[in-house]
C-alpha cells in the first residue's frame, strides 16, 4: 500500500468552528508532514513529525494544532480560523525525516480543500 | 523566503514536443527533487538528483543540476496530454525543505 489518505476531501467551516483534518498512511513511514497550499502557489511546510514527535513547526499560528496519535495517523486540529486560512492542506509521509536523510522521497495525499467563511 | 524559483511560470506546447522548465535556488543543497501536481491534487515525486550528480534520466524525464549556477532543469521528451500539470522543484539543504514557485505545463492534443 503506497497511498496516503486524507479526510475529508472538502471542508467548509465558520470562524468559530472547531474541526479536524485526518491523514493516514500504512507504508511504515516514520515521518509525516502537513503543508498548506494557496491557489497557484507552491506548498508551504507547516509541521514535521518524526517518530511521532513534533520535530519542526514552521512558525504556524496556534489556531492550527497538529497531533500524531500513532505512527500511521496525523491530525490537524483547527480552531478559530480566519478566511485567509482557506487553502488546500496536504499531508505527506516519508520513510524517515528528510533532516535525518536528505534523500527521502515524500508521498503526498490528495489534500483537503478548506474554505473558511 | 522562497528558496527556489522556476521559469517559465507557464508553458504551453503541442503533444509530441519537448518541454523544458528551469529551477534556480539560493543556498547550497544536499539534493534537488522534482514533483508533479495535477490540478488541485497531491504531489507525485518524479526524480531526485543529488548535489554530486550532474544529470539523471527516468523514462521520458531528464534532469540536470548545475551547482555552480544553483540551477536545475527538467526536460520532458515526447510530451503527452497527460503530462499537463504543475511541476515543482524542491530543495533540501539539511535544515529546510522548500518547493519552488512551479511551472504550469499545458500539453495540447
Tab-separated table of C-alpha atoms in Angstrom:
chain	number	residue	atom	x	y	z
A	1	UNK	CA	0.000	0.000	0.000
A	2	UNK	CA	1.709	3.157	-1.213
A	3	UNK	CA	-1.127	5.500	-0.501
A	4	UNK	CA	-1.585	8.430	1.817
A	5	UNK	CA	-5.250	9.114	2.508
A	6	UNK	CA	-6.784	12.328	3.759
A	7	UNK	CA	-10.249	13.090	5.060
A	8	UNK	CA	-12.362	14.986	4.446
A	9	UNK	CA	-11.800	15.937	0.797
A	10	UNK	CA	-13.610	19.219	1.278
A	11	UNK	CA	-14.425	21.210	4.404
A	12	UNK	CA	-16.360	24.408	4.908
A	13	UNK	CA	-16.214	25.949	8.360
A	14	UNK	CA	-17.058	29.162	10.133
A	15	UNK	CA	-14.543	31.194	12.070
A	16	UNK	CA	-15.887	29.932	15.397
A	17	UNK	CA	-15.933	26.251	14.484
A	18	UNK	CA	-13.571	23.512	15.611
A	19	UNK	CA	-12.733	20.850	13.046
A	20	UNK	CA	-10.024	18.299	12.378
A	21	UNK	CA	-8.244	17.080	9.283
A	22	UNK	CA	-7.054	13.495	9.226
A	23	UNK	CA	-4.226	11.777	7.403
A	24	UNK	CA	-3.305	8.100	7.340
A	25	UNK	CA	-0.541	6.007	5.807
A	26	UNK	CA	0.265	2.318	6.076
A	27	UNK	CA	3.684	2.292	4.467
A	28	UNK	CA	5.557	2.111	7.757
A	29	UNK	CA	6.868	5.623	7.262
A	30	UNK	CA	8.191	7.312	10.379
A	31	UNK	CA	7.959	10.926	9.221
A	32	UNK	CA	4.751	12.785	8.431
A	33	UNK	CA	4.180	16.335	7.242
A	34	UNK	CA	1.489	18.982	6.940
A	35	UNK	CA	1.644	21.519	4.126
A	36	UNK	CA	-0.577	24.456	3.239
A	37	UNK	CA	-1.027	25.405	-0.393
A	38	UNK	CA	-2.777	28.507	-1.678
A	39	UNK	CA	-4.021	28.647	-5.250
A	40	UNK	CA	-1.259	28.869	-7.852
A	41	UNK	CA	1.405	28.803	-5.144
A	42	UNK	CA	3.825	26.112	-4.005
A	43	UNK	CA	3.120	24.063	-0.890
A	44	UNK	CA	4.432	25.605	2.315
A	45	UNK	CA	5.669	23.340	5.067
A	46	UNK	CA	3.770	23.707	8.349
A	47	UNK	CA	4.761	20.813	10.609
A	48	UNK	CA	7.008	17.762	10.571
A	49	UNK	CA	6.568	14.748	12.837
A	50	UNK	CA	9.391	12.294	13.171
A	51	UNK	CA	8.845	9.081	15.122
A	52	UNK	CA	5.566	10.536	16.436
A	53	UNK	CA	7.291	13.600	17.872
A	54	UNK	CA	6.924	17.115	16.540
A	55	UNK	CA	10.309	17.983	15.116
A	56	UNK	CA	9.565	21.074	13.044
A	57	UNK	CA	6.985	23.828	13.486
A	58	UNK	CA	7.398	26.485	10.834
A	59	UNK	CA	6.039	29.306	12.997
A	60	UNK	CA	2.465	28.287	12.376
A	61	UNK	CA	-0.269	30.160	14.320
A	62	UNK	CA	-1.637	28.330	17.343
A	63	UNK	CA	-5.086	28.077	15.759
A	64	UNK	CA	-3.525	25.107	13.925
A	65	UNK	CA	-2.723	22.254	16.293
A	66	UNK	CA	-1.117	19.062	14.991
A	67	UNK	CA	-1.370	15.689	16.652
A	68	UNK	CA	0.246	12.352	15.881
A	69	UNK	CA	-1.678	9.638	17.795
A	70	UNK	CA	0.457	6.850	16.341
A	71	UNK	CA	2.927	6.208	13.559
A	72	UNK	CA	0.177	5.821	10.932
A	73	UNK	CA	-2.036	8.764	11.782
A	74	UNK	CA	-1.634	12.514	11.676
A	75	UNK	CA	-4.319	15.017	12.601
A	76	UNK	CA	-4.542	18.758	12.210
A	77	UNK	CA	-6.969	20.393	14.637
A	78	UNK	CA	-8.435	23.686	13.508
A	79	UNK	CA	-9.956	26.327	15.763
A	80	UNK	CA	-10.915	29.951	15.229
A	81	UNK	CA	-9.559	30.069	11.718
A	82	UNK	CA	-9.565	33.140	9.510
A	83	UNK	CA	-10.785	33.398	5.908
A	84	UNK	CA	-7.161	33.725	4.769
A	85	UNK	CA	-6.575	30.190	6.079
A	86	UNK	CA	-8.671	28.861	3.202
A	87	UNK	CA	-6.342	26.637	1.189
A	88	UNK	CA	-5.518	23.087	0.171
A	89	UNK	CA	-3.989	21.224	3.111
A	90	UNK	CA	-1.662	18.444	2.087
A	91	UNK	CA	-0.348	15.604	4.185
A	92	UNK	CA	2.786	13.695	3.221
A	93	UNK	CA	4.914	10.922	4.634
A	94	UNK	CA	8.420	9.598	4.081
A	95	UNK	CA	10.423	6.643	5.302
A	96	UNK	CA	12.438	8.889	7.555
A	97	UNK	CA	12.690	12.590	8.263
A	98	UNK	CA	14.447	14.478	5.436
A	99	UNK	CA	16.628	16.159	8.071
A	100	UNK	CA	17.989	12.730	9.011
A	101	UNK	CA	18.274	11.514	5.446
A	102	UNK	CA	18.266	14.140	2.755
A	103	UNK	CA	17.311	11.667	0.041
A	104	UNK	CA	13.870	10.978	1.359
A	105	UNK	CA	11.003	10.947	-1.123
A	106	UNK	CA	7.761	12.302	0.221
A	107	UNK	CA	4.470	10.645	-0.646
A	108	UNK	CA	1.534	13.024	-0.720
A	109	UNK	CA	-2.137	12.572	-0.032
A	110	UNK	CA	-4.784	14.164	-2.296
A	111	UNK	CA	-5.365	17.013	0.140
A	112	UNK	CA	-8.281	18.598	1.976
A	113	UNK	CA	-9.681	21.729	0.390
A	114	UNK	CA	-10.663	24.040	3.238
A	115	UNK	CA	-12.916	27.064	2.979
A	116	UNK	CA	-13.274	29.340	5.998
A	117	UNK	CA	-16.295	31.622	5.933
B	1	UNK	CA	11.770	33.471	1.743
B	2	UNK	CA	11.296	31.136	-1.162
B	3	UNK	CA	14.326	29.015	-1.885
B	4	UNK	CA	13.543	28.049	-5.460
B	5	UNK	CA	12.154	29.937	-8.385
B	6	UNK	CA	11.069	28.327	-11.603
B	7	UNK	CA	10.665	29.544	-15.092
B	8	UNK	CA	8.723	29.763	-17.110
B	9	UNK	CA	5.695	30.242	-14.857
B	10	UNK	CA	3.535	28.755	-17.593
B	11	UNK	CA	4.330	26.732	-20.688
B	12	UNK	CA	2.025	25.572	-23.465
B	13	UNK	CA	3.214	23.085	-26.109
B	14	UNK	CA	1.839	20.672	-28.688
B	15	UNK	CA	1.711	16.982	-27.943
B	16	UNK	CA	4.914	15.302	-29.054
B	17	UNK	CA	7.097	18.345	-28.408
B	18	UNK	CA	9.669	18.552	-25.630
B	19	UNK	CA	9.084	20.665	-22.535
B	20	UNK	CA	11.880	22.266	-20.549
B	21	UNK	CA	11.462	24.000	-17.221
B	22	UNK	CA	14.124	25.516	-15.031
B	23	UNK	CA	14.642	25.907	-11.315
B	24	UNK	CA	17.030	28.294	-9.603
B	25	UNK	CA	17.780	28.260	-5.904
B	26	UNK	CA	19.667	30.410	-3.420
B	27	UNK	CA	21.686	28.315	-0.979
B	28	UNK	CA	23.783	25.165	-1.260
B	29	UNK	CA	21.729	21.975	-1.240
B	30	UNK	CA	22.012	18.281	-0.424
B	31	UNK	CA	19.716	17.257	-3.231
B	32	UNK	CA	17.010	18.548	-5.524
B	33	UNK	CA	13.765	16.792	-6.325
B	34	UNK	CA	11.084	17.350	-8.934
B	35	UNK	CA	7.393	16.779	-8.207
B	36	UNK	CA	4.285	16.933	-10.393
B	37	UNK	CA	0.871	18.119	-9.243
B	38	UNK	CA	-2.301	17.593	-11.199
B	39	UNK	CA	-4.845	20.347	-10.736
B	40	UNK	CA	-5.665	20.771	-7.051
B	41	UNK	CA	-4.404	17.344	-6.082
B	42	UNK	CA	-1.474	15.886	-4.170
B	43	UNK	CA	2.075	15.943	-5.452
B	44	UNK	CA	3.812	12.996	-7.058
B	45	UNK	CA	7.547	12.531	-6.801
B	46	UNK	CA	9.271	12.324	-10.188
B	47	UNK	CA	13.005	12.231	-9.672
B	48	UNK	CA	15.771	13.122	-7.208
B	49	UNK	CA	19.229	14.323	-8.153
B	50	UNK	CA	21.999	14.520	-5.605
B	51	UNK	CA	24.297	17.505	-5.284
B	52	UNK	CA	27.238	15.487	-6.642
B	53	UNK	CA	25.319	14.402	-9.754
B	54	UNK	CA	25.055	16.416	-12.940
B	55	UNK	CA	22.420	14.547	-14.917
B	56	UNK	CA	19.812	11.895	-14.322
B	57	UNK	CA	17.267	10.124	-16.501
B	58	UNK	CA	13.992	8.405	-15.742
B	59	UNK	CA	11.888	7.315	-18.691
B	60	UNK	CA	10.983	10.458	-20.650
B	61	UNK	CA	12.430	12.699	-17.943
B	62	UNK	CA	15.899	14.194	-17.955
B	63	UNK	CA	17.115	16.304	-15.060
B	64	UNK	CA	20.306	18.317	-14.934
B	65	UNK	CA	21.895	20.053	-11.983
B	66	UNK	CA	24.493	22.807	-12.071
B	67	UNK	CA	25.525	23.579	-8.508
B	68	UNK	CA	27.874	26.343	-9.605
B	69	UNK	CA	24.907	28.213	-11.087
B	70	UNK	CA	22.496	26.939	-8.442
B	71	UNK	CA	20.103	25.761	-11.095
B	72	UNK	CA	18.379	22.650	-12.372
B	73	UNK	CA	16.330	21.837	-15.429
B	74	UNK	CA	13.658	19.256	-16.108
B	75	UNK	CA	13.168	18.069	-19.674
B	76	UNK	CA	10.110	16.049	-20.619
B	77	UNK	CA	10.532	14.479	-24.052
B	78	UNK	CA	7.749	13.497	-26.446
B	79	UNK	CA	5.115	15.167	-24.274
B	80	UNK	CA	1.604	13.770	-23.885
B	81	UNK	CA	-1.665	15.409	-22.928
B	82	UNK	CA	-1.454	13.502	-19.627
B	83	UNK	CA	1.705	15.460	-18.777
B	84	UNK	CA	-0.465	18.565	-18.275
B	85	UNK	CA	0.205	19.531	-14.654
B	86	UNK	CA	2.213	21.860	-12.443
B	87	UNK	CA	5.830	20.923	-11.865
B	88	UNK	CA	7.728	21.921	-8.744
B	89	UNK	CA	11.362	21.613	-7.831
B	90	UNK	CA	12.117	21.049	-4.155
B	91	UNK	CA	15.414	21.684	-2.436
B	92	UNK	CA	16.804	20.354	0.794
B	93	UNK	CA	19.799	21.987	2.442
B	94	UNK	CA	19.718	19.859	5.579
B	95	UNK	CA	17.822	22.442	7.587
B	96	UNK	CA	14.991	23.493	5.372
B	97	UNK	CA	12.876	21.957	2.645
B	98	UNK	CA	11.352	24.302	0.087
B	99	UNK	CA	9.278	23.942	-3.023
B	100	UNK	CA	9.956	26.267	-5.921
B	101	UNK	CA	7.320	28.530	-7.383
B	102	UNK	CA	6.303	25.949	-10.001
B	103	UNK	CA	5.776	25.774	-13.752
B	104	UNK	CA	2.304	25.159	-15.139
B	105	UNK	CA	2.588	22.938	-18.224
B	106	UNK	CA	-0.231	22.527	-20.722
B	107	UNK	CA	0.162	19.920	-23.458
B	108	UNK	CA	-2.296	20.452	-26.294
B	109	UNK	CA	-3.502	17.257	-28.009
